Amino acid sequence: MNIVILDGYTLNPGDLSWSKLSEVGEVTVYNRTPNNLIVERAVEAEIILTNKTPLSKEILAQLPKLKYIGVLATGYDVVNVEAAKEQNVVVTNIPAYGTHSVAQMVFALLLEHCQRVQRHSDAVRAGEWTNHQDWCFWNYPLIELAGKKFGIVGFGRIGYQTAQVASALGMSIIAYNRQQREVDLPNFQWADHLTDLLKEADIISLHCPLTPETEEIINRDNLAIMKDSAIIINTSRGRLINNQDLADALNNGVIAGAGLDVLDVEPPSASNPLLSAKNCMITPHISWATKEARGRLLDMAVDNVKAFVAGAARNIV
């Protein structure tokens, strides 16, 4: 089969291999594909793999040979799924490949707030410890996590993995989710309302999908009910947060800090107010990008394609 990968670079900048796909058909890999070249590059494709290259209704209508779209991510809003269904094109995604990597990133962001490892290391290398009169020094307040209350909004696989790590660090857990279930963790409680979690938690970690109900749930009103010592971590979806409201809250001391691996527009514009907000750490959407997680994603993408070709498609969205 004719297989076209429209934007393979982010998943595989060269440290992985596409070779297993060659067992299925002829593979053409493009590192990136601008919108004006999508049809030209994919017009002969029976199978398309895409990460963030959009496949709109108008584009799909110009791809008559297309039978299958494999989204190289969990979220699949880059594809007009209804239009694909009308054309009898199967669309699949990759669930649960990055659970451990994303949870790890939550604590990378949180621990940087608590210990300021990079800033203290920079200070040492700049000679500040060498020239200090005491045997140790610190430039920022240091925070111990044991005994704090860790709030999790969205309690799927990643939320649960994050809770396990937080529990191992001695924190109690409060979680909010549309559906509650039995959870075998010490010092765990469900919040019946989001506002209960926001009022009680010392750390708030977002792990919910982007829906009309969750868009901008971190806004001026909800920020106002949080502790002034609260820290927000977002490794989920950027549009869960109102940029200006969070920036104002950080700059005015309404909350203490934020660690963001996602933004509403990526890459961000230079005018994004969070880029200059106080105590706001921003990383470039890398929580999913460990080599191990990307390897799992690629293997699952290949398995999805093979299952489709074999007539037993899986992970259909």
Short mmCIF file of C-alpha atoms in Angstrom, two decimals:
data_model
loop_
_atom_site.label_atom_id
_atom_site.label_comp_id
_atom_site.label_asym_id
_atom_site.label_seq_id
_atom_site.Cartn_x
_atom_site.Cartn_y
_atom_site.Cartn_z
CA MET A 1 0.00 0.00 0.00
CA ASN A 2 1.05 3.58 -0.57
CA ILE A 3 1.88 5.09 2.83
CA VAL A 4 2.64 8.80 3.32
CA ILE A 5 3.87 10.30 6.60
CA LEU A 6 3.16 14.01 6.46
CA ASP A 7 5.12 15.28 9.47
CA GLY A 8 7.43 12.63 10.82
CA TYR A 9 10.19 14.79 12.28
CA THR A 10 8.79 15.50 15.74
CA LEU A 11 8.11 11.83 16.44
CA ASN A 12 11.30 10.63 14.77
CA PRO A 13 14.04 13.22 14.28
CA GLY A 14 16.40 10.37 13.37
CA ASP A 15 16.79 8.32 16.54
CA LEU A 16 14.02 5.83 15.65
CA SER A 17 13.23 3.81 12.53
CA TRP A 18 10.28 3.71 10.16
CA SER A 19 11.48 0.40 8.69
CA LYS A 20 8.66 -1.74 10.13
CA LEU A 21 6.16 0.20 8.06
CA SER A 22 7.94 -0.98 4.92
CA GLU A 23 6.56 -4.46 5.65
CA VAL A 24 3.12 -3.05 4.83
CA GLY A 25 3.84 -0.95 1.77
CA GLU A 26 5.84 1.77 0.07
CA VAL A 27 6.63 4.49 2.60
CA THR A 28 7.31 8.16 1.92
CA VAL A 29 8.32 10.29 4.90
CA TYR A 30 8.13 14.07 4.96
CA ASN A 31 9.60 15.84 7.98
CA ARG A 32 7.01 18.60 7.68
CA THR A 33 4.24 19.41 5.23
CA PRO A 34 2.84 22.93 4.79
CA ASN A 35 -0.89 23.11 4.22
CA ASN A 36 -0.52 24.06 0.56
CA LEU A 37 1.40 20.84 -0.18
CA ILE A 38 -0.80 18.32 1.67
CA VAL A 39 -2.90 17.32 -1.34
CA GLU A 40 0.06 17.20 -3.70
CA ARG A 41 2.00 14.89 -1.39
CA ALA A 42 -0.92 12.71 -0.30
CA VAL A 43 -3.07 12.45 -3.43
CA GLU A 44 -1.85 8.90 -4.20
CA ALA A 45 -1.83 7.74 -0.59
CA GLU A 46 -3.99 4.92 0.67
CA ILE A 47 -2.62 5.37 4.19
CA ILE A 48 -1.67 8.69 5.78
CA LEU A 49 0.09 9.15 9.09
CA THR A 50 -0.10 12.63 10.60
CA ASN A 51 0.76 14.22 13.89
CA LYS A 52 -0.25 17.88 13.65
CA THR A 53 -0.73 18.37 9.90
CA PRO A 54 -4.46 19.12 9.56
CA LEU A 55 -6.74 17.04 7.36
CA SER A 56 -9.85 19.12 6.80
CA LYS A 57 -13.02 18.18 4.96
CA GLU A 58 -11.82 20.14 1.91
CA ILE A 59 -8.47 18.34 1.85
CA LEU A 60 -9.98 14.89 2.41
CA ALA A 61 -12.34 15.45 -0.53
CA GLN A 62 -9.26 15.72 -2.78
CA LEU A 63 -7.78 12.38 -1.64
CA PRO A 64 -9.89 9.77 -3.46
CA LYS A 65 -7.55 6.82 -2.81
CA LEU A 66 -7.35 7.37 0.94
CA LYS A 67 -8.52 4.48 3.13
CA TYR A 68 -6.85 5.08 6.47
CA ILE A 69 -5.53 7.93 8.64
CA GLY A 70 -3.28 7.13 11.57
CA VAL A 71 -2.91 10.04 13.99
CA LEU A 72 0.51 9.92 15.64
CA ALA A 73 -0.86 11.19 18.94
CA THR A 74 -3.69 10.62 21.39
CA GLY A 75 -5.62 13.74 20.45
CA TYR A 76 -7.11 13.63 16.95
CA ASP A 77 -8.65 17.06 16.42
CA VAL A 78 -6.31 17.61 13.45
CA VAL A 79 -8.62 15.33 11.44
CA ASN A 80 -12.19 16.12 10.44
CA VAL A 81 -13.46 12.78 11.68
CA GLU A 82 -17.00 13.25 10.36
CA ALA A 83 -15.72 13.97 6.86
CA ALA A 84 -13.45 10.94 7.05
CA LYS A 85 -16.40 8.78 8.09
CA GLU A 86 -18.44 10.04 5.15
CA GLN A 87 -15.62 8.93 2.83
CA ASN A 88 -15.31 5.54 4.60
CA VAL A 89 -11.83 6.43 5.80
CA VAL A 90 -10.79 4.77 9.06
CA VAL A 91 -9.14 7.07 11.62
CA THR A 92 -7.08 5.73 14.53
CA ASN A 93 -5.07 7.27 17.34
CA ILE A 94 -2.42 6.19 19.86
CA PRO A 95 -3.75 5.95 23.42
CA ALA A 96 -1.71 5.55 26.59
CA TYR A 97 1.79 5.57 25.15
CA GLY A 98 3.21 8.35 27.34
CA THR A 99 1.68 7.80 30.76
CA HIS A 100 4.95 7.49 32.67
CA SER A 101 6.73 10.21 30.69
CA VAL A 102 3.97 12.78 31.22
CA ALA A 103 3.73 12.01 34.94
CA GLN A 104 7.51 12.38 35.15
CA MET A 105 7.26 15.83 33.55
CA VAL A 106 4.69 16.93 36.11
CA PHE A 107 7.25 16.44 38.85
CA ALA A 108 10.12 17.88 36.82
CA LEU A 109 8.14 21.14 36.68
CA LEU A 110 6.98 20.91 40.29
CA LEU A 111 10.37 20.07 41.76
CA GLU A 112 11.98 22.93 39.88
CA HIS A 113 9.55 25.23 41.66
CA CYS A 114 10.33 23.62 45.00
CA GLN A 115 14.14 23.37 44.78
CA ARG A 116 15.13 25.79 41.97
CA VAL A 117 17.81 23.32 40.93
CA GLN A 118 18.80 25.06 37.70
CA ARG A 119 18.93 28.52 39.23
CA HIS A 120 21.00 27.37 42.18
CA SER A 121 23.34 25.49 39.84
CA ASP A 122 23.71 28.62 37.72
CA ALA A 123 24.49 30.63 40.85
CA VAL A 124 27.19 28.16 41.90
CA ARG A 125 28.77 28.24 38.44
CA ALA A 126 28.71 32.04 38.57
CA GLY A 127 30.83 31.93 41.73
CA GLU A 128 28.18 32.89 44.27
CA TRP A 129 28.83 29.87 46.49
CA THR A 130 32.60 30.26 46.17
CA ASN A 131 32.31 33.84 47.40
CA HIS A 132 29.75 33.15 50.13
CA GLN A 133 30.72 33.32 53.79
CA ASP A 134 28.60 30.29 54.82
CA TRP A 135 28.96 26.64 53.90
CA CYS A 136 25.64 26.71 52.01
CA PHE A 137 23.27 29.32 50.64
CA TRP A 138 20.03 29.57 48.73
CA ASN A 139 18.56 32.35 46.63
CA TYR A 140 14.95 31.17 46.62
CA PRO A 141 12.59 29.70 49.20
CA LEU A 142 12.77 25.89 49.32
CA ILE A 143 9.56 23.89 49.61
CA GLU A 144 9.04 20.38 51.02
CA LEU A 145 6.24 18.45 49.32
CA ALA A 146 5.57 15.87 52.05
CA GLY A 147 2.36 16.76 53.81
CA LYS A 148 1.04 18.94 50.98
CA LYS A 149 -2.29 18.28 49.26
CA PHE A 150 -1.95 17.38 45.58
CA GLY A 151 -5.01 18.13 43.44
CA ILE A 152 -5.60 16.26 40.19
CA VAL A 153 -8.20 17.44 37.67
CA GLY A 154 -8.96 14.49 35.40
CA PHE A 155 -8.23 11.04 36.78
CA GLY A 156 -7.49 8.79 33.83
CA ARG A 157 -4.30 6.78 33.31
CA ILE A 158 -1.97 9.76 33.55
CA GLY A 159 -3.85 11.28 36.47
CA TYR A 160 -3.62 8.01 38.38
CA GLN A 161 0.10 7.57 37.62
CA THR A 162 0.71 11.13 38.78
CA ALA A 163 -1.21 10.40 41.98
CA GLN A 164 0.99 7.39 42.67
CA VAL A 165 4.13 9.50 42.43
CA ALA A 166 2.64 12.26 44.58
CA SER A 167 1.65 9.69 47.18
CA ALA A 168 5.18 8.24 47.20
CA LEU A 169 6.47 11.75 47.97
CA GLY A 170 4.27 11.91 51.05
CA MET A 171 1.42 14.02 49.71
CA SER A 172 -2.28 13.45 50.20
CA ILE A 173 -4.39 13.34 47.04
CA ILE A 174 -7.63 15.07 46.14
CA ALA A 175 -9.02 14.32 42.67
CA TYR A 176 -11.88 15.58 40.55
CA ASN A 177 -13.27 13.53 37.67
CA ARG A 178 -16.58 13.12 35.87
CA GLN A 179 -16.79 9.55 37.13
CA GLN A 180 -15.55 8.35 40.51
CA ARG A 181 -14.23 4.86 41.22
CA GLU A 182 -12.51 2.94 43.96
CA VAL A 183 -8.89 4.07 44.30
CA ASP A 184 -6.32 2.12 46.30
CA LEU A 185 -4.05 4.94 47.45
CA PRO A 186 -3.35 6.21 50.96
CA ASN A 187 -4.73 9.61 51.92
CA PHE A 188 -6.90 9.79 48.81
CA GLN A 189 -10.21 11.62 48.52
CA TRP A 190 -12.60 12.57 45.75
CA ALA A 191 -13.75 16.17 45.35
CA ASP A 192 -17.44 16.32 44.52
CA HIS A 193 -17.00 19.74 42.97
CA LEU A 194 -14.05 21.31 41.17
CA THR A 195 -14.20 24.32 43.48
CA ASP A 196 -13.62 22.06 46.49
CA LEU A 197 -10.36 20.83 44.95
CA LEU A 198 -9.24 24.32 43.96
CA LYS A 199 -9.78 25.64 47.49
CA GLU A 200 -8.00 22.79 49.26
CA ALA A 201 -5.06 21.82 47.02
CA ASP A 202 -1.52 23.12 47.39
CA ILE A 203 -0.64 21.84 43.92
CA ILE A 204 -3.14 21.53 41.06
CA SER A 205 -2.21 19.28 38.13
CA LEU A 206 -4.39 19.28 35.02
CA HIS A 207 -4.99 15.96 33.23
CA CYS A 208 -8.41 16.38 31.64
CA PRO A 209 -9.32 16.44 27.94
CA LEU A 210 -10.23 19.69 26.23
CA THR A 211 -14.01 19.92 25.92
CA PRO A 212 -16.47 22.83 25.92
CA GLU A 213 -16.88 22.20 29.66
CA THR A 214 -13.16 22.21 30.46
CA GLU A 215 -11.98 25.02 28.18
CA GLU A 216 -10.46 27.78 30.35
CA ILE A 217 -11.40 26.11 33.63
CA ILE A 218 -8.39 27.93 35.02
CA ASN A 219 -9.77 31.45 34.85
CA ARG A 220 -10.00 34.58 36.96
CA ASP A 221 -12.85 33.29 39.15
CA ASN A 222 -11.30 29.88 39.83
CA LEU A 223 -7.85 31.36 40.43
CA ALA A 224 -9.34 33.68 43.05
CA ILE A 225 -10.45 30.78 45.25
CA MET A 226 -7.05 29.02 45.28
CA LYS A 227 -4.49 29.35 48.03
CA ASP A 228 -2.00 32.14 47.48
CA SER A 229 0.71 29.47 47.86
CA ALA A 230 -0.82 27.23 45.16
CA ILE A 231 1.15 25.98 42.16
CA ILE A 232 -0.57 24.98 38.89
CA ILE A 233 0.93 22.34 36.59
CA ASN A 234 -0.44 21.78 33.09
CA THR A 235 0.82 18.94 30.89
CA SER A 236 -2.56 18.33 29.25
CA ARG A 237 -4.05 20.97 26.92
CA GLY A 238 -3.12 24.63 26.75
CA ARG A 239 -6.67 25.87 26.30
CA LEU A 240 -7.62 24.62 29.75
CA ILE A 241 -6.11 27.91 30.94
CA ASN A 242 -7.00 31.52 30.19
CA ASN A 243 -3.57 33.01 29.50
CA GLN A 244 -4.24 36.55 30.66
CA ASP A 245 -6.08 35.48 33.80
CA LEU A 246 -3.24 33.19 34.87
CA ALA A 247 -0.60 35.81 34.06
CA ASP A 248 -2.48 38.39 36.13
CA ALA A 249 -2.81 35.95 39.03
CA LEU A 250 0.92 35.20 38.99
CA ASN A 251 1.98 38.83 38.66
CA ASN A 252 -0.36 39.94 41.46
CA GLY A 253 0.48 37.12 43.89
CA VAL A 254 -2.96 35.51 43.72
CA ILE A 255 -1.15 32.15 43.38
CA ALA A 256 2.52 31.28 43.81
CA GLY A 257 3.56 29.65 40.55
CA ALA A 258 2.82 27.71 37.39
CA GLY A 259 4.59 25.02 35.38
CA LEU A 260 3.29 24.68 31.83
CA ASP A 261 4.32 22.21 29.16
CA VAL A 262 1.45 23.19 26.85
CA LEU A 263 0.02 26.47 25.60
CA ASP A 264 -3.13 27.36 23.68
CA VAL A 265 -1.10 28.22 20.56
CA GLU A 266 2.14 26.35 19.83
CA PRO A 267 4.67 27.75 19.19
CA PRO A 268 3.42 30.76 21.18
CA SER A 269 3.32 34.30 19.87
CA ALA A 270 5.74 36.75 21.42
CA SER A 271 2.74 38.58 22.91
CA ASN A 272 1.59 35.65 25.05
CA PRO A 273 1.39 37.18 28.56
CA LEU A 274 2.58 33.98 30.21
CA LEU A 275 6.03 34.34 28.62
CA SER A 276 6.76 37.27 30.94
CA ALA A 277 4.64 36.29 33.95
CA LYS A 278 6.28 35.91 37.36
CA ASN A 279 7.13 32.40 38.59
CA CYS A 280 5.90 30.81 35.37
CA MET A 281 8.00 28.00 33.93
CA ILE A 282 7.19 27.01 30.36
CA THR A 283 8.62 24.04 28.49
CA PRO A 284 8.02 23.42 24.75
CA HIS A 285 5.46 20.56 24.86
CA ILE A 286 8.03 17.86 25.64
CA SER A 287 6.31 15.73 28.29
CA TRP A 288 5.48 13.10 25.64
CA ALA A 289 8.87 13.21 23.92
CA THR A 290 11.17 10.86 25.80
CA LYS A 291 12.75 8.39 23.42
CA GLU A 292 11.03 5.55 25.25
CA ALA A 293 7.58 7.09 24.87
CA ARG A 294 8.17 7.99 21.21
CA GLY A 295 9.35 4.43 20.58
CA ARG A 296 6.13 3.06 22.06
CA LEU A 297 4.11 5.52 19.98
CA LEU A 298 5.84 4.48 16.76
CA ASP A 299 5.42 0.77 17.52
CA MET A 300 1.73 1.27 18.26
CA ALA A 301 1.27 3.30 15.07
CA VAL A 302 2.80 0.48 13.02
CA ASP A 303 0.65 -2.10 14.81
CA ASN A 304 -2.44 0.01 14.10
CA VAL A 305 -1.60 0.08 10.39
CA LYS A 306 -0.94 -3.68 10.28
CA ALA A 307 -4.21 -4.38 12.08
CA PHE A 308 -6.10 -2.25 9.58
CA VAL A 309 -4.49 -3.98 6.59
CA ALA A 310 -5.34 -7.33 8.16
CA GLY A 311 -9.00 -6.31 8.40
CA ALA A 312 -9.04 -5.97 12.18
CA ALA A 313 -8.60 -2.22 12.71
CA ARG A 314 -8.10 -1.11 16.30
CA ASN A 315 -7.93 2.17 18.24
CA ILE A 316 -10.54 3.59 15.89
CA VAL A 317 -11.76 7.03 16.83
#
